[in-house]
Amino acid sequence: MPEERESDHRPSPDALLKEAQRESRGQLKIFLGAAPGVGKTYEMLASGRTRLKEGADVVIGVVETHGRRETQALVEGFEIVPRRKVAYKGRQLEEMDLDAILARKPDLVLVDELAHTNAPDSRHAKRYMDVEELLAAGIDVYSTLNIQHVESLNDVVAQITRIRVRETVPDAIIDRADEIEVIDITPSDLIQRLHDGKVYVPDTARRAVDNYFSPGNLTALRELALRRTAQRVDEQLRSHMRAHAISGPWAAGERVLVCISEDKRCAALVRYAKRLADRLRAPWVALYVETQRSFQLGDAERDRIAEVLRLAERLGAEAVTVPGGAHIADDVLSYARAANVTQIVIGKSDRSRWFEILHGSVVHDLVRRSGNISVHVIAGDAGQPASEETRAAAPLPVRREVRAYAEGAFLVAAATLVGVALQRLLGLQNVALVFLTAVLVSAVRSGLWPALATSVAAMLAFNFFFIPPLYTFTIADPENVIALFFFLVVAAIASNLTARVRGQALAARARAKTTEDLYLFSKKLASAVSLDDLLWATAFQIASMLKVRVVMLLPEDGALTVKAGYPPEDAIDAADLAAANWTYENNRPAGRGADTLPGARRLFLPMHTGRGAVGVVGIDKDKEGPPLSPEERRLLDALADQAALAVERANLVSDVEKARLDAETDRLRSALLTSISHDLKTPLASILGAAGTLRSFAASLTEDQRGEMLATIEEEAQRLNRFIANLLDMTRLESGAIVPNTSPNDLAEIVGSAMRRAAAILKDHRVEIDLAPDLPMLNVDPVLFEQALFNLLDNAAKYAPAGSLVSLHGWAENGHEGGHVTLQVLDEGPGIPAEDVDQVFDKFFRARKQDQVRAGTGLGLAICRGFIEALGGTIAVANRADRSGAVFTIDLPARALAPMLETTP
């Protein structure tokens, strides 16, 4: 179809994205060799010198010359970053100073021995992790590596050389390399270099030739290096073709699945699956099926499963755990078909033929039922464990086993007593059902093996006490032999089925409990009001579900700070804080049991969402080794993801509120600038105009004209003074600096003082004051109350036409809630539009008015409300009912009233 053909010629978005990401990082070039002594370091220095001559800023981070004169000669002329000294067991170790290189920020840094293990207490456990941080900082890196240090080839190299390499580098590092240069010489030339003393000293060289550097070993290692490089080159070619829409043959849609169990050979299976996936250029999955037997595994087996799954993730696999039933093969095939898997890798079974006849074989079932899926059955090798931190096997819980078998014996004894009591009423056949009931009870309570033991004990007791001849294991009647045999078979089958149902019920109950806990946790997060409540609920939930100690850290003022913990904790030591910071910055786990900063006391994991990391959660447990099992790690990931979303939601609410406040501030700032630009310039212009006229034309002006000019200057200066006073009062209100200085005051005196101040602005209006004679003394601040009255009178003067009446009425009332004084200011202006009634007390709000009405700042009424509320009263506005105009009503409640002053007789 046309659309499909057109899309075939478009560049691949994934390839373009990879190229864009590569441009933002430093470039990594690996000089890969088949064995030590082929000249990797020499070639790296030579290439670095070429870049140096081209004008690049090149430094040496770490280079090991091993005393070779030719290599040492190439080091001269480079800037060498001093190494960091680390004290370890009474010795001084030297390591590459990562922080110094990051601060120096050269164009290119030369880093030898990529697979090197750093000294304890270093930021990263491995040197390749240091290189990753340098690349992330935009610094190019040249490094060296031998093929035996590649993680997926570890088993192959051990089989070839009979030596297992302890220091390995994940294949992902090679896959991320921008260039790989194979440093290759023939085996005979390398052996000659050994004899010439150019690789090791003579004694060491002789042992190396005898044990490691044999022609056969070197040829095999050389082939591995060339093949691994060819895979990377092929991947780079295909990426180039996709990025530039170059048509060509594409790899088939292969997908590899490796089955994981507690077997010691699983690490070798994972490495084989990695190599298979690389050959097929296919994604791959490490699958563990969790059955009822999983709950009976010891700590060592659980840790081994966790380590193998982590190894698979380090090698680039997707680690998956699924719940299983009675038939593991069906669960594996179900997942494989759903995930479109084409290749399954599984370990060869070493169980006996009788065991497979009784219990079945997962390997045989997979092969028979796989259909179009290819199954690779690998013998494997116990070899090296996935991690050196795996603990020794813990002793089995024998106390629980003994108790289970004891319960079975007790049930058989009880069934015997019940059978003896009921034998005459029920008959011999029905007594057998009593023993069968005991077997079922044992299977429900204790599982399969105690139930089988109970079956045998029940058969023997039934024979001894109920089948003639009694009190002997001899059976006289052949029919009883057949009946006894089938009783044992039925008991065994029933116990097996019951135990299986019990195991499934236990697993379902555990999963249901986990699901319920997660649901309740999500409800807690949804109902959390504040961020502190949210974090405390998260810490408590993680601690209670995983039985660990928890701390939660969030960024504050540019630094991570402990915000919550369970048990409560408000500080962590420097090592833990460094691990937490690294986790937050790199969005990867760090600390105890992780690859980075493993010396920390806690394991830190990022809480991240699509927007990035929002915080860090740290966990700690008393037992040694990795703090979490695979299922616990998955549960923690689920809890952390929910908490991260809740924290982000809280942060978003805070951001929205901050944005609203910022918008409000901007609006106020804009209104203030508008007000200042007009209301400040208008009186200033009038003052400047009048003053300029007086100065320039004083001699030609009459006495009345000069008096009018001086009056204009005085009036506009007073107007300017009121404007500035309003700004200052509003600033005091916004900052909360208004503290009323209350004292008993006569309302008539405050009104009179306000009228005198407003005399000039009310000179064109009629004024009427009507105050009740029995008004009590008011317990108010006279300055604030007078200013509020003055602003109301000023507002009336602005909007009421000249010659109209401005009235001021006051009276006292006693209601069921106590007494209060009411003061009203009424005018005969146009009134307030209905849609503006709720806004007249807002800052910078100005009602629509005619052109002849002088402008205001929009602050006067807002200041009125602020002052009146500070005095404990209320203010409201409405339109007059009897005529046109507005009425402002002030109410001061009883607590603002002072007792009447008693007159002296």
PDB file of C-alpha atoms in Angstrom, residues 245-459:
ATOM      1  CA  ALA A 245      15.924   5.372   6.092  1.00  0.00           C
ATOM      2  CA  ILE A 246      18.231   3.074   4.128  1.00  0.00           C
ATOM      3  CA  SER A 247      16.320   0.013   2.991  1.00  0.00           C
ATOM      4  CA  GLY A 248      17.808  -3.391   3.561  1.00  0.00           C
ATOM      5  CA  PRO A 249      17.172  -6.749   5.217  1.00  0.00           C
ATOM      6  CA  TRP A 250      15.842  -6.412   8.765  1.00  0.00           C
ATOM      7  CA  ALA A 251      16.240  -8.873  11.586  1.00  0.00           C
ATOM      8  CA  ALA A 252      13.269 -11.167  12.320  1.00  0.00           C
ATOM      9  CA  GLY A 253      11.112 -10.423  15.316  1.00  0.00           C
ATOM     10  CA  GLU A 254      12.837 -12.797  17.716  1.00  0.00           C
ATOM     11  CA  ARG A 255      12.329 -12.646  21.487  1.00  0.00           C
ATOM     12  CA  VAL A 256      14.174 -14.753  24.053  1.00  0.00           C
ATOM     13  CA  LEU A 257      12.894 -15.917  27.442  1.00  0.00           C
ATOM     14  CA  VAL A 258      15.071 -17.519  30.127  1.00  0.00           C
ATOM     15  CA  CYS A 259      13.451 -19.406  33.003  1.00  0.00           C
ATOM     16  CA  ILE A 260      14.744 -18.515  36.465  1.00  0.00           C
ATOM     17  CA  SER A 261      14.689 -20.701  39.558  1.00  0.00           C
ATOM     18  CA  GLU A 262      16.655 -21.066  42.780  1.00  0.00           C
ATOM     19  CA  ASP A 263      19.127 -23.419  41.067  1.00  0.00           C
ATOM     20  CA  LYS A 264      22.782 -22.413  41.346  1.00  0.00           C
ATOM     21  CA  ARG A 265      23.220 -22.749  37.571  1.00  0.00           C
ATOM     22  CA  CYS A 266      20.743 -20.010  36.723  1.00  0.00           C
ATOM     23  CA  ALA A 267      23.440 -17.328  36.482  1.00  0.00           C
ATOM     24  CA  ALA A 268      25.044 -19.332  33.653  1.00  0.00           C
ATOM     25  CA  LEU A 269      21.625 -19.665  31.976  1.00  0.00           C
ATOM     26  CA  VAL A 270      21.164 -15.900  32.101  1.00  0.00           C
ATOM     27  CA  ARG A 271      24.552 -15.308  30.472  1.00  0.00           C
ATOM     28  CA  TYR A 272      23.756 -17.858  27.774  1.00  0.00           C
ATOM     29  CA  ALA A 273      20.410 -16.155  27.135  1.00  0.00           C
ATOM     30  CA  LYS A 274      22.236 -12.824  26.800  1.00  0.00           C
ATOM     31  CA  ARG A 275      24.591 -14.281  24.201  1.00  0.00           C
ATOM     32  CA  LEU A 276      21.678 -15.901  22.365  1.00  0.00           C
ATOM     33  CA  ALA A 277      19.743 -12.633  22.342  1.00  0.00           C
ATOM     34  CA  ASP A 278      22.809 -10.799  21.025  1.00  0.00           C
ATOM     35  CA  ARG A 279      23.239 -13.320  18.220  1.00  0.00           C
ATOM     36  CA  LEU A 280      19.573 -13.033  17.311  1.00  0.00           C
ATOM     37  CA  ARG A 281      19.586  -9.245  17.869  1.00  0.00           C
ATOM     38  CA  ALA A 282      16.481  -9.740  19.972  1.00  0.00           C
ATOM     39  CA  PRO A 283      15.084  -8.415  23.269  1.00  0.00           C
ATOM     40  CA  TRP A 284      14.964 -10.912  26.089  1.00  0.00           C
ATOM     41  CA  VAL A 285      13.112 -11.575  29.329  1.00  0.00           C
ATOM     42  CA  ALA A 286      14.115 -13.298  32.568  1.00  0.00           C
ATOM     43  CA  LEU A 287      10.981 -14.991  33.945  1.00  0.00           C
ATOM     44  CA  TYR A 288      10.424 -16.358  37.444  1.00  0.00           C
ATOM     45  CA  VAL A 289       7.180 -18.227  38.174  1.00  0.00           C
ATOM     46  CA  GLU A 290       6.141 -17.827  41.795  1.00  0.00           C
ATOM     47  CA  THR A 291       4.343 -20.926  43.086  1.00  0.00           C
ATOM     48  CA  GLN A 292       3.318 -22.243  46.493  1.00  0.00           C
ATOM     49  CA  ARG A 293       6.792 -23.775  46.774  1.00  0.00           C
ATOM     50  CA  SER A 294       8.291 -20.271  46.582  1.00  0.00           C
ATOM     51  CA  PHE A 295       6.951 -19.500  50.030  1.00  0.00           C
ATOM     52  CA  GLN A 296       8.850 -22.482  51.469  1.00  0.00           C
ATOM     53  CA  LEU A 297      12.267 -21.443  50.168  1.00  0.00           C
ATOM     54  CA  GLY A 298      14.976 -20.387  52.588  1.00  0.00           C
ATOM     55  CA  ASP A 299      16.714 -17.012  52.662  1.00  0.00           C
ATOM     56  CA  ALA A 300      19.652 -18.282  50.587  1.00  0.00           C
ATOM     57  CA  GLU A 301      17.382 -19.480  47.763  1.00  0.00           C
ATOM     58  CA  ARG A 302      15.386 -16.240  47.784  1.00  0.00           C
ATOM     59  CA  ASP A 303      18.577 -14.192  47.699  1.00  0.00           C
ATOM     60  CA  ARG A 304      19.888 -16.303  44.806  1.00  0.00           C
ATOM     61  CA  ILE A 305      16.731 -15.649  42.809  1.00  0.00           C
ATOM     62  CA  ALA A 306      17.001 -11.919  43.549  1.00  0.00           C
ATOM     63  CA  GLU A 307      20.649 -11.816  42.492  1.00  0.00           C
ATOM     64  CA  VAL A 308      19.974 -13.678  39.239  1.00  0.00           C
ATOM     65  CA  LEU A 309      17.118 -11.331  38.355  1.00  0.00           C
ATOM     66  CA  ARG A 310      19.349  -8.338  39.082  1.00  0.00           C
ATOM     67  CA  LEU A 311      22.092  -9.902  36.930  1.00  0.00           C
ATOM     68  CA  ALA A 312      19.591 -10.235  34.087  1.00  0.00           C
ATOM     69  CA  GLU A 313      18.609  -6.574  34.460  1.00  0.00           C
ATOM     70  CA  ARG A 314      22.269  -5.523  34.409  1.00  0.00           C
ATOM     71  CA  LEU A 315      22.735  -7.494  31.189  1.00  0.00           C
ATOM     72  CA  GLY A 316      19.800  -5.700  29.595  1.00  0.00           C
ATOM     73  CA  ALA A 317      16.913  -8.106  30.212  1.00  0.00           C
ATOM     74  CA  GLU A 318      13.435  -7.350  31.450  1.00  0.00           C
ATOM     75  CA  ALA A 319      12.996  -9.141  34.792  1.00  0.00           C
ATOM     76  CA  VAL A 320       9.442 -10.454  35.266  1.00  0.00           C
ATOM     77  CA  THR A 321       7.820 -12.427  38.098  1.00  0.00           C
ATOM     78  CA  VAL A 322       4.375 -13.953  37.576  1.00  0.00           C
ATOM     79  CA  PRO A 323       2.155 -15.970  39.930  1.00  0.00           C
ATOM     80  CA  GLY A 324       1.918 -19.626  38.973  1.00  0.00           C
ATOM     81  CA  GLY A 325      -0.287 -22.610  39.591  1.00  0.00           C
ATOM     82  CA  ALA A 326       0.287 -26.330  39.691  1.00  0.00           C
ATOM     83  CA  HIS A 327       1.882 -26.608  36.229  1.00  0.00           C
ATOM     84  CA  ILE A 328       4.847 -24.297  35.787  1.00  0.00           C
ATOM     85  CA  ALA A 329       5.272 -25.238  32.134  1.00  0.00           C
ATOM     86  CA  ASP A 330       1.766 -23.998  31.330  1.00  0.00           C
ATOM     87  CA  ASP A 331       2.471 -20.697  33.120  1.00  0.00           C
ATOM     88  CA  VAL A 332       5.731 -20.226  31.206  1.00  0.00           C
ATOM     89  CA  LEU A 333       4.110 -20.996  27.854  1.00  0.00           C
ATOM     90  CA  SER A 334       1.141 -18.757  28.643  1.00  0.00           C
ATOM     91  CA  TYR A 335       3.458 -15.811  29.278  1.00  0.00           C
ATOM     92  CA  ALA A 336       5.631 -16.709  26.283  1.00  0.00           C
ATOM     93  CA  ARG A 337       2.708 -16.732  23.870  1.00  0.00           C
ATOM     94  CA  ALA A 338       1.326 -13.480  25.273  1.00  0.00           C
ATOM     95  CA  ALA A 339       4.758 -11.813  24.944  1.00  0.00           C
ATOM     96  CA  ASN A 340       5.423 -13.249  21.457  1.00  0.00           C
ATOM     97  CA  VAL A 341       8.494 -15.170  22.653  1.00  0.00           C
ATOM     98  CA  THR A 342      10.206 -17.316  20.031  1.00  0.00           C
ATOM     99  CA  GLN A 343      13.074 -18.849  22.041  1.00  0.00           C
ATOM    100  CA  ILE A 344      12.921 -20.320  25.566  1.00  0.00           C
ATOM    101  CA  VAL A 345      16.073 -21.114  27.545  1.00  0.00           C
ATOM    102  CA  ILE A 346      15.756 -23.505  30.488  1.00  0.00           C
ATOM    103  CA  GLY A 347      18.201 -25.492  32.562  1.00  0.00           C
ATOM    104  CA  LYS A 348      18.549 -29.252  32.278  1.00  0.00           C
ATOM    105  CA  SER A 349      16.931 -31.107  35.168  1.00  0.00           C
ATOM    106  CA  ASP A 350      19.185 -33.199  37.428  1.00  0.00           C
ATOM    107  CA  ARG A 351      16.324 -34.877  39.265  1.00  0.00           C
ATOM    108  CA  SER A 352      15.837 -38.612  39.269  1.00  0.00           C
ATOM    109  CA  ARG A 353      13.578 -40.442  36.860  1.00  0.00           C
ATOM    110  CA  TRP A 354      11.304 -41.544  39.706  1.00  0.00           C
ATOM    111  CA  PHE A 355      10.892 -37.924  40.842  1.00  0.00           C
ATOM    112  CA  GLU A 356       9.869 -36.887  37.334  1.00  0.00           C
ATOM    113  CA  ILE A 357       7.425 -39.805  37.093  1.00  0.00           C
ATOM    114  CA  LEU A 358       5.788 -38.791  40.378  1.00  0.00           C
ATOM    115  CA  HIS A 359       5.897 -35.017  40.035  1.00  0.00           C
ATOM    116  CA  GLY A 360       6.344 -34.395  36.338  1.00  0.00           C
ATOM    117  CA  SER A 361       9.109 -32.541  34.510  1.00  0.00           C
ATOM    118  CA  VAL A 362       8.903 -28.876  33.567  1.00  0.00           C
ATOM    119  CA  VAL A 363      11.538 -29.360  30.861  1.00  0.00           C
ATOM    120  CA  HIS A 364       9.709 -32.265  29.209  1.00  0.00           C
ATOM    121  CA  ASP A 365       6.355 -30.464  29.429  1.00  0.00           C
ATOM    122  CA  LEU A 366       7.849 -27.358  27.797  1.00  0.00           C
ATOM    123  CA  VAL A 367       9.351 -29.355  24.934  1.00  0.00           C
ATOM    124  CA  ARG A 368       6.140 -31.278  24.309  1.00  0.00           C
ATOM    125  CA  ARG A 369       3.757 -28.293  24.499  1.00  0.00           C
ATOM    126  CA  SER A 370       5.904 -25.484  23.077  1.00  0.00           C
ATOM    127  CA  GLY A 371       4.522 -25.738  19.559  1.00  0.00           C
ATOM    128  CA  ASN A 372       6.329 -23.214  17.323  1.00  0.00           C
ATOM    129  CA  ILE A 373       8.483 -21.927  20.181  1.00  0.00           C
ATOM    130  CA  SER A 374      12.059 -23.240  20.218  1.00  0.00           C
ATOM    131  CA  VAL A 375      13.275 -24.583  23.566  1.00  0.00           C
ATOM    132  CA  HIS A 376      16.980 -24.542  24.487  1.00  0.00           C
ATOM    133  CA  VAL A 377      17.790 -27.033  27.256  1.00  0.00           C
ATOM    134  CA  ILE A 378      21.165 -26.033  28.719  1.00  0.00           C
ATOM    135  CA  ALA A 379      23.241 -28.131  31.095  1.00  0.00           C
ATOM    136  CA  GLY A 380      24.825 -25.028  32.640  1.00  0.00           C
ATOM    137  CA  ASP A 381      27.562 -24.811  35.229  1.00  0.00           C
ATOM    138  CA  ALA A 382      27.299 -23.875  38.888  1.00  0.00           C
ATOM    139  CA  GLY A 383      30.374 -21.705  38.365  1.00  0.00           C
ATOM    140  CA  GLN A 384      30.395 -18.211  39.792  1.00  0.00           C
ATOM    141  CA  PRO A 385      27.314 -16.935  41.605  1.00  0.00           C
ATOM    142  CA  ALA A 386      25.514 -13.871  40.300  1.00  0.00           C
ATOM    143  CA  SER A 387      26.953 -11.853  43.155  1.00  0.00           C
ATOM    144  CA  GLU A 388      29.592 -12.417  45.775  1.00  0.00           C
ATOM    145  CA  GLU A 389      27.210 -11.040  48.378  1.00  0.00           C
ATOM    146  CA  THR A 390      24.904 -14.057  48.334  1.00  0.00           C
ATOM    147  CA  ARG A 391      24.740 -15.440  51.838  1.00  0.00           C
ATOM    148  CA  ALA A 392      25.254 -19.038  52.863  1.00  0.00           C
ATOM    149  CA  ALA A 393      22.197 -21.201  53.127  1.00  0.00           C
ATOM    150  CA  ALA A 394      20.206 -20.697  56.308  1.00  0.00           C
ATOM    151  CA  PRO A 395      19.199 -23.716  58.353  1.00  0.00           C
ATOM    152  CA  LEU A 396      15.783 -25.060  57.537  1.00  0.00           C
ATOM    153  CA  PRO A 397      12.949 -24.263  59.952  1.00  0.00           C
ATOM    154  CA  VAL A 398      12.978 -27.725  61.517  1.00  0.00           C
ATOM    155  CA  ARG A 399      10.871 -26.647  64.490  1.00  0.00           C
ATOM    156  CA  ARG A 400       7.873 -26.038  62.254  1.00  0.00           C
ATOM    157  CA  GLU A 401       8.416 -29.368  60.436  1.00  0.00           C
ATOM    158  CA  VAL A 402       8.598 -31.336  63.688  1.00  0.00           C
ATOM    159  CA  ARG A 403       5.453 -29.651  64.928  1.00  0.00           C
ATOM    160  CA  ALA A 404       3.614 -30.531  61.696  1.00  0.00           C
ATOM    161  CA  TYR A 405       4.537 -34.222  61.939  1.00  0.00           C
ATOM    162  CA  ALA A 406       3.614 -34.236  65.629  1.00  0.00           C
ATOM    163  CA  GLU A 407       0.197 -32.821  64.764  1.00  0.00           C
ATOM    164  CA  GLY A 408      -0.229 -35.627  62.222  1.00  0.00           C
ATOM    165  CA  ALA A 409       0.562 -38.255  64.862  1.00  0.00           C
ATOM    166  CA  PHE A 410      -1.899 -36.617  67.251  1.00  0.00           C
ATOM    167  CA  LEU A 411      -4.624 -36.630  64.574  1.00  0.00           C
ATOM    168  CA  VAL A 412      -4.037 -40.341  63.920  1.00  0.00           C
ATOM    169  CA  ALA A 413      -4.272 -41.080  67.642  1.00  0.00           C
ATOM    170  CA  ALA A 414      -7.490 -39.071  67.905  1.00  0.00           C
ATOM    171  CA  ALA A 415      -8.941 -40.849  64.862  1.00  0.00           C
ATOM    172  CA  THR A 416      -8.060 -44.206  66.482  1.00  0.00           C
ATOM    173  CA  LEU A 417      -9.937 -43.287  69.668  1.00  0.00           C
ATOM    174  CA  VAL A 418     -12.954 -42.056  67.689  1.00  0.00           C
ATOM    175  CA  GLY A 419     -12.871 -45.215  65.551  1.00  0.00           C
ATOM    176  CA  VAL A 420     -12.810 -47.485  68.596  1.00  0.00           C
ATOM    177  CA  ALA A 421     -15.762 -45.596  70.073  1.00  0.00           C
ATOM    178  CA  LEU A 422     -17.796 -45.720  66.866  1.00  0.00           C
ATOM    179  CA  GLN A 423     -16.769 -49.134  65.508  1.00  0.00           C
ATOM    180  CA  ARG A 424     -19.867 -50.956  66.761  1.00  0.00           C
ATOM    181  CA  LEU A 425     -22.186 -48.261  65.369  1.00  0.00           C
ATOM    182  CA  LEU A 426     -20.508 -47.512  62.015  1.00  0.00           C
ATOM    183  CA  GLY A 427     -18.822 -50.660  60.884  1.00  0.00           C
ATOM    184  CA  LEU A 428     -15.273 -51.215  59.673  1.00  0.00           C
ATOM    185  CA  GLN A 429     -15.666 -49.478  56.296  1.00  0.00           C
ATOM    186  CA  ASN A 430     -16.896 -46.256  57.859  1.00  0.00           C
ATOM    187  CA  VAL A 431     -14.058 -46.214  60.404  1.00  0.00           C
ATOM    188  CA  ALA A 432     -11.682 -45.797  57.467  1.00  0.00           C
ATOM    189  CA  LEU A 433     -13.413 -42.493  56.709  1.00  0.00           C
ATOM    190  CA  VAL A 434     -12.487 -41.257  60.189  1.00  0.00           C
ATOM    191  CA  PHE A 435      -8.793 -41.839  59.410  1.00  0.00           C
ATOM    192  CA  LEU A 436      -9.222 -40.225  55.992  1.00  0.00           C
ATOM    193  CA  THR A 437     -10.625 -37.150  57.742  1.00  0.00           C
ATOM    194  CA  ALA A 438      -7.473 -36.977  59.875  1.00  0.00           C
ATOM    195  CA  VAL A 439      -5.347 -37.084  56.709  1.00  0.00           C
ATOM    196  CA  LEU A 440      -7.317 -34.224  55.149  1.00  0.00           C
ATOM    197  CA  VAL A 441      -7.029 -32.110  58.304  1.00  0.00           C
ATOM    198  CA  SER A 442      -3.263 -32.677  58.307  1.00  0.00           C
ATOM    199  CA  ALA A 443      -3.030 -31.658  54.632  1.00  0.00           C
ATOM    200  CA  VAL A 444      -5.008 -28.458  55.259  1.00  0.00           C
ATOM    201  CA  ARG A 445      -2.969 -27.456  58.298  1.00  0.00           C
ATOM    202  CA  SER A 446       0.559 -28.600  57.423  1.00  0.00           C
ATOM    203  CA  GLY A 447       0.963 -29.297  53.717  1.00  0.00           C
ATOM    204  CA  LEU A 448       1.854 -32.261  51.546  1.00  0.00           C
ATOM    205  CA  TRP A 449       4.684 -34.135  53.281  1.00  0.00           C
ATOM    206  CA  PRO A 450       3.192 -34.151  56.783  1.00  0.00           C
ATOM    207  CA  ALA A 451      -0.085 -35.271  55.204  1.00  0.00           C
ATOM    208  CA  LEU A 452       1.635 -38.166  53.414  1.00  0.00           C
ATOM    209  CA  ALA A 453       3.275 -39.204  56.674  1.00  0.00           C
ATOM    210  CA  THR A 454      -0.129 -39.012  58.326  1.00  0.00           C
ATOM    211  CA  SER A 455      -1.540 -41.251  55.556  1.00  0.00           C
ATOM    212  CA  VAL A 456       1.035 -43.955  56.255  1.00  0.00           C
ATOM    213  CA  ALA A 457       0.479 -43.662  59.999  1.00  0.00           C
ATOM    214  CA  ALA A 458      -3.306 -43.819  59.513  1.00  0.00           C
ATOM    215  CA  MET A 459      -2.968 -46.950  57.351  1.00  0.00           C
TER     216      MET A 459
END
